[in-house]
XYZ file of C-alpha atoms in Angstrom:
457
model
C 112.589 99.515 31.832
C 110.861 99.218 35.206
C 111.223 102.930 35.820
C 110.076 103.876 32.318
C 107.077 101.577 32.668
C 106.167 103.071 36.042
C 105.878 106.467 34.382
C 103.189 104.870 32.128
C 103.982 106.880 28.962
C 100.789 105.973 27.092
C 98.657 106.884 30.104
C 100.573 110.167 30.429
C 100.213 111.066 26.741
C 96.468 110.419 26.822
C 95.822 111.875 30.299
C 98.177 114.381 32.007
C 99.641 115.769 28.746
C 96.332 117.408 27.735
C 96.260 118.931 31.243
C 99.711 120.447 30.666
C 98.403 121.841 27.358
C 95.252 123.076 29.091
C 97.223 125.052 31.689
C 100.399 125.835 29.736
C 98.688 126.559 26.449
C 100.743 126.222 23.297
C 103.924 126.381 25.401
C 103.271 122.971 27.012
C 106.355 121.331 25.385
C 108.531 123.987 27.001
C 107.008 123.101 30.390
C 108.217 119.529 29.863
C 111.668 120.839 28.893
C 111.897 122.881 32.112
C 110.710 119.922 34.194
C 113.343 117.699 32.575
C 116.101 120.240 33.282
C 115.124 120.562 36.961
C 115.051 116.787 37.378
C 118.380 116.348 35.582
C 119.879 118.755 38.129
C 118.318 116.584 40.844
C 119.811 113.474 39.254
C 123.339 114.916 39.463
C 123.349 114.936 43.273
C 121.169 111.846 43.596
C 123.495 109.660 41.559
C 126.604 111.124 43.193
C 125.229 109.985 46.541
C 124.378 106.546 45.145
C 128.074 105.962 44.428
C 129.073 106.497 48.062
C 126.016 105.006 49.746
C 125.651 101.414 48.484
C 122.132 101.001 49.809
C 118.970 100.083 47.852
C 116.787 102.155 50.178
C 116.786 105.135 47.771
C 114.897 108.065 49.373
C 114.872 106.266 52.717
C 118.604 105.621 52.769
C 119.708 108.952 51.321
C 117.516 111.116 53.545
C 118.629 109.112 56.585
C 122.287 109.622 55.694
C 121.879 113.364 55.216
C 119.108 114.426 57.597
C 119.183 111.801 60.337
C 117.391 108.605 61.293
C 114.136 110.178 62.451
C 113.597 112.144 59.263
C 114.788 109.113 57.293
C 112.239 106.727 58.797
C 109.517 109.332 58.409
C 110.486 109.642 54.752
C 110.423 105.874 54.277
C 106.864 105.715 55.596
C 105.917 108.581 53.289
C 107.502 106.716 50.356
C 105.458 103.619 51.199
C 102.304 105.733 51.326
C 103.169 107.371 47.997
C 103.665 104.123 46.097
C 100.680 102.475 47.793
C 98.475 105.423 46.829
C 99.716 105.242 43.252
C 99.047 101.515 43.177
C 95.540 101.673 44.671
C 94.481 104.479 42.333
C 96.006 102.771 39.298
C 94.310 99.441 40.062
C 90.977 101.278 40.042
C 91.949 102.999 36.780
C 93.119 99.697 35.282
C 89.862 97.995 36.246
C 87.745 100.709 34.652
C 89.679 100.937 31.365
C 89.977 97.149 31.064
C 86.220 96.842 31.598
C 85.635 99.454 28.902
C 87.951 97.648 26.482
C 86.372 94.219 26.995
C 82.773 95.416 26.835
C 83.303 97.968 24.077
C 85.934 97.072 21.496
C 85.930 93.328 22.244
C 82.153 92.954 22.844
C 82.901 90.739 25.827
C 80.906 89.971 28.974
C 79.767 92.667 31.400
C 81.807 92.351 34.588
C 82.467 94.681 37.495
C 85.639 96.790 37.328
C 87.081 95.119 40.399
C 87.131 91.732 38.624
C 89.764 93.129 36.258
C 91.570 94.863 39.125
C 91.766 91.586 41.075
C 93.050 89.789 37.973
C 95.720 92.481 37.650
C 96.697 92.020 41.301
C 97.047 88.275 40.777
C 99.226 88.772 37.684
C 101.531 91.352 39.279
C 101.748 89.221 42.409
C 102.954 86.204 40.433
C 105.447 88.187 38.347
C 106.713 90.059 41.427
C 107.483 86.758 43.167
C 110.071 85.744 40.572
C 113.343 87.343 39.480
C 113.220 90.954 38.313
C 114.375 89.726 34.882
C 110.927 88.243 34.166
C 109.140 91.481 35.022
C 111.665 93.419 32.953
C 110.917 91.289 29.876
C 107.176 91.888 30.234
C 107.719 95.602 30.778
C 110.059 95.828 27.791
C 107.454 94.308 25.478
C 104.718 96.655 26.695
C 106.988 99.691 26.541
C 108.049 98.876 22.984
C 104.411 98.836 21.814
C 103.649 102.152 23.531
C 106.707 103.876 22.122
C 106.096 102.524 18.614
C 102.534 103.842 18.484
C 103.336 107.291 19.867
C 106.427 107.359 17.631
C 104.299 106.552 14.576
C 101.916 109.370 15.485
C 104.803 111.811 15.998
C 106.397 110.810 12.691
C 103.126 111.287 10.821
C 102.598 114.750 12.319
C 106.169 115.853 11.620
C 105.964 114.488 8.060
C 102.645 116.153 7.195
C 103.012 119.222 9.393
C 99.769 118.621 11.245
C 96.976 121.154 10.917
C 99.035 124.302 10.229
C 102.619 123.201 9.549
C 105.653 122.387 11.692
C 105.519 125.457 13.910
C 108.187 126.129 16.567
C 105.857 128.494 18.411
C 105.362 125.946 21.259
C 109.033 126.408 22.187
C 108.834 130.199 22.472
C 108.991 131.487 26.052
C 106.047 133.831 25.578
C 103.933 130.822 24.513
C 104.399 129.306 27.963
C 104.064 132.552 29.930
C 100.784 133.304 28.186
C 99.287 130.393 30.130
C 99.557 129.307 33.748
C 103.265 128.493 34.003
C 103.040 127.207 37.560
C 100.266 124.692 36.974
C 101.797 123.568 33.675
C 105.131 122.917 35.409
C 103.359 121.163 38.260
C 101.602 118.662 35.998
C 104.731 118.258 33.838
C 106.866 117.283 36.844
C 104.142 114.842 37.945
C 104.584 113.012 34.645
C 108.172 112.063 35.591
C 107.280 110.417 38.897
C 109.041 107.079 39.341
C 112.441 107.788 37.766
C 114.011 107.975 41.225
C 113.322 104.269 41.825
C 116.416 103.100 39.917
C 118.372 102.940 43.180
C 116.050 100.370 44.774
C 117.239 97.757 42.263
C 120.966 98.188 42.889
C 121.298 94.835 44.693
C 119.936 93.055 41.607
C 122.314 94.591 39.070
C 125.747 93.305 38.100
C 127.519 96.661 38.359
C 125.396 99.085 40.451
C 128.127 101.736 40.579
C 127.699 102.257 36.833
C 124.212 100.908 36.178
C 122.236 103.000 38.697
C 123.575 106.418 37.558
C 123.246 105.487 33.877
C 119.719 104.178 34.329
C 118.673 107.295 36.243
C 120.046 109.756 33.677
C 118.652 107.700 30.802
C 115.239 107.509 32.470
C 114.931 111.273 32.948
C 116.277 112.074 29.478
C 114.212 109.417 27.697
C 110.989 110.281 29.503
C 111.640 113.995 28.968
C 112.370 113.836 25.236
C 109.432 111.472 24.700
C 106.984 113.849 26.407
C 108.376 116.997 24.790
C 107.978 115.589 21.271
C 104.592 113.996 22.040
C 103.194 117.269 23.447
C 104.568 119.255 20.495
C 103.074 116.876 17.925
C 99.738 116.740 19.741
C 99.555 120.531 19.561
C 100.539 120.529 15.872
C 97.851 117.939 15.163
C 95.140 120.419 16.149
C 97.032 123.611 15.305
C 98.563 126.105 17.708
C 95.376 128.210 17.735
C 92.994 125.360 18.528
C 94.971 122.887 20.678
C 94.461 124.547 24.119
C 90.701 124.792 23.569
C 90.593 121.154 22.447
C 92.505 120.088 25.561
C 90.002 121.913 27.757
C 86.929 120.587 25.960
C 87.986 117.002 25.189
C 91.077 116.173 27.229
C 90.059 112.505 27.646
C 89.910 111.798 23.902
C 92.373 114.423 22.658
C 95.164 112.009 21.749
C 93.020 109.082 20.564
C 90.993 111.376 18.293
C 94.176 112.811 16.784
C 95.577 109.298 16.295
C 92.340 108.312 14.532
C 92.508 111.344 12.237
C 96.157 110.961 11.213
C 96.773 107.202 11.428
C 93.347 105.639 11.013
C 90.727 103.854 13.100
C 93.191 101.091 14.016
C 95.328 103.635 15.885
C 92.529 104.813 18.190
C 91.686 101.152 18.920
C 95.371 100.500 19.628
C 95.468 103.478 22.005
C 92.591 101.954 23.977
C 94.425 98.632 24.265
C 97.772 100.228 25.117
C 96.285 102.419 27.842
C 95.218 99.172 29.538
C 98.621 97.497 29.071
C 100.419 100.705 30.082
C 98.439 100.831 33.325
C 99.271 97.172 33.963
C 102.964 97.819 33.308
C 102.892 100.714 35.792
C 101.282 98.398 38.364
C 103.924 95.715 37.828
C 106.694 98.291 38.181
C 105.040 99.683 41.303
C 104.767 96.161 42.762
C 108.526 95.691 42.374
C 109.366 99.113 43.785
C 107.087 98.716 46.820
C 108.421 95.241 47.544
C 111.985 96.525 47.609
C 111.153 99.442 49.905
C 109.493 97.013 52.317
C 112.503 94.708 51.973
C 114.909 97.504 52.968
C 112.814 98.372 56.018
C 112.608 94.687 56.921
C 116.372 94.220 56.681
C 116.840 97.252 58.936
C 114.106 95.840 61.240
C 112.188 99.090 61.176
C 109.375 96.814 59.953
C 109.103 93.050 60.723
C 112.377 91.359 59.792
C 110.587 88.712 57.724
C 110.063 91.342 55.015
C 113.819 91.331 54.491
C 113.931 87.710 53.328
C 115.184 86.988 49.809
C 114.126 83.983 47.746
C 117.068 81.538 47.590
C 116.477 80.751 43.915
C 114.926 83.852 42.356
C 116.816 86.456 44.396
C 113.585 88.414 44.822
C 112.208 89.960 48.040
C 109.366 87.456 47.834
C 107.943 87.933 51.344
C 107.664 91.675 50.780
C 106.137 91.078 47.362
C 103.512 88.701 48.777
C 102.746 91.240 51.506
C 102.284 94.024 48.953
C 99.940 91.768 46.949
C 97.871 91.079 50.071
C 97.630 94.784 50.899
C 96.552 95.591 47.336
C 93.927 92.845 47.500
C 92.470 94.232 50.730
C 92.593 97.835 49.468
C 90.833 96.928 46.215
C 88.062 95.041 48.025
C 87.540 97.999 50.369
C 87.492 100.388 47.401
C 84.938 98.233 45.587
C 82.509 98.419 48.513
C 83.070 102.000 49.678
C 83.953 104.212 46.687
C 81.324 105.228 44.143
C 83.297 107.921 42.292
C 86.299 105.977 40.998
C 87.468 108.795 38.720
C 87.521 111.208 41.640
C 89.306 108.725 43.886
C 91.918 108.052 41.194
C 92.646 111.753 40.734
C 92.788 112.444 44.473
C 95.125 109.574 45.320
C 97.394 110.121 42.300
C 97.669 113.837 43.054
C 98.401 113.226 46.727
C 101.047 110.655 45.830
C 102.712 113.044 43.384
C 102.839 115.698 46.112
C 104.486 113.170 48.429
C 107.160 112.382 45.832
C 107.948 116.100 45.494
C 108.385 116.350 49.276
C 110.747 113.359 49.184
C 112.783 114.767 46.292
C 113.115 118.132 48.023
C 114.319 116.439 51.224
C 116.741 114.296 49.211
C 118.235 117.411 47.623
C 118.883 118.830 51.062
C 120.234 115.484 52.249
C 122.792 115.359 49.414
C 124.251 118.728 50.375
C 124.391 117.908 54.105
C 125.733 114.392 53.542
C 128.806 115.569 51.644
C 129.364 118.371 54.167
C 129.391 115.775 56.953
C 131.797 113.525 55.005
C 134.856 115.723 54.354
C 137.014 112.614 53.862
C 135.161 111.860 50.605
C 137.269 113.270 47.814
C 136.822 113.336 44.062
C 133.296 114.756 44.149
C 133.086 118.125 42.426
C 131.189 121.114 43.774
C 128.847 120.726 40.808
C 127.765 117.264 41.997
C 127.561 117.859 45.738
C 126.432 121.490 45.951
C 125.638 123.520 42.819
C 123.340 121.085 40.964
C 121.463 120.051 44.140
C 120.901 123.709 45.039
C 119.648 124.513 41.540
C 117.239 121.586 41.581
C 116.278 122.502 45.142
C 115.161 125.934 43.960
C 113.164 124.407 41.100
C 111.610 121.641 43.187
C 110.924 124.075 46.023
C 108.958 126.266 43.626
C 107.032 123.249 42.292
C 106.392 122.025 45.841
C 104.997 125.430 46.813
C 102.814 125.456 43.705
C 101.528 121.969 44.476
C 100.699 123.009 48.033
C 98.884 126.195 47.031
C 97.070 124.396 44.180
C 96.513 121.110 45.986
C 92.763 121.106 45.368
C 93.339 121.461 41.608
C 96.103 118.857 41.740
C 93.892 116.260 43.427
C 90.755 117.198 41.507
C 88.543 117.166 44.576
C 86.953 119.496 47.085
C 88.708 121.603 49.691
C 87.529 119.185 52.375
C 89.096 116.168 50.656
C 92.287 118.163 49.998
C 92.574 118.962 53.720
C 92.021 115.308 54.641
C 94.702 114.161 52.199
C 97.195 116.727 53.507
C 96.520 115.587 57.070
C 97.051 111.954 56.065
C 100.294 112.707 54.209
C 101.871 114.568 57.098
C 100.462 112.135 59.678
C 102.229 109.285 57.876
C 105.507 111.228 57.886
C 105.183 112.211 61.547
C 104.220 108.626 62.416
C 107.528 107.404 60.992
C 109.437 110.082 62.909
C 107.627 109.112 66.124
C 108.390 105.421 65.599
C 112.084 106.256 65.144
C 111.980 108.255 68.381
C 110.370 105.278 70.126
C 113.055 102.955 68.780
C 115.699 105.374 70.039
C 114.305 105.083 73.555
C 113.091 101.481 73.696
C 115.049 99.579 71.031
C 118.383 101.198 70.395
C 119.602 98.215 68.353
C 116.828 98.828 65.808
C 117.396 102.582 65.882
C 121.080 102.047 65.082
C 120.146 99.998 62.008
C 117.793 102.571 60.439
C 119.017 103.389 56.945
C 122.029 101.091 57.139
C 120.741 98.040 55.203
C 122.647 95.479 57.239
C 121.597 91.963 56.482
C 122.340 89.218 58.954
């Protein structure tokens, strides 16, 4: 539920999905199908490694095991940057949409966006301090509401046939190739970001050997099917001839307008509310994921060891969670005083973070192959799990990574100058982690030996 919430399905249906339709045209659902297939191939190797590497460090642990400690620590710093960037951008988004909801639909007081963002930080900070069970219950309730509304919309469209009938044209290959396949695939893959975080919760599950693989496969499949059907029904709602133009002209209101037309005014109001709750759910999920990454680095002493402390009663990485809350508080205050274009900042940070995740997934694919080659004593792992599927996903993710690099300005929605700055920051963070590992190797060999090992005292 944490992973599904982090993907923010209502936010994706109302935001990135129209972008996939804009670039992929009528074939947008097929772009989601292809993205799901590539990521299922990735999941094969990823979960195979999780069975033999009982470490909640996820990307950090797996890349370290396959590609070495320097690359592993560099990847861990990149992962921290990725989730921090997602969180900062989403807090700004949450503040803006919550402000719009209160002042518009609820006719409430006029307050600055950062008031709502700070309230969100306080709420996620409190929930993140306690056991993961409490957060999971909140996320489950929010997710259920999102799925029910989108499901009601899908059912209505499939029952009535939408504007022109239940056409299967969106699933024809020539429908996708008539648009920009690369950009459609790029934005479709971005919509899945977060599914890889299942592994960071392995220490808080009763049977991680079974739970982590199941949760990862279920996350990819559930997210994928949900987006495929939602994109198809959104296209049918406007008709295959008019949907791409509608996405280009009114991408912000494309879904809410369709919900209003087919379900009634209550549905568009519900969409507004659920976009706010969906953003909050994504922030709560991100809080938990970030806290556990910091916890892993604290246990390994790559970061201050205090971050590795676990609450004796709640079993949560409470020091890391409090630290993440403090960082979010500082970042939001800085944003409030320095950023005037919140929409632009949100797009830039979210796009940069998505690029970082693609880099991490590509490196993890390579790490899976090299890890099993370096561990010939491990038996019972088929070639499909340790070589074929990772190579197939590596080809797909490599293509998406190249597309994201060559279309980085479009992906981040900013200028060439801002795109260059973001690229420099991304790679500087990665290189900084590599350099720190090299320094540990020279000056603190005890810390260097612990990188990626998750050895608690």
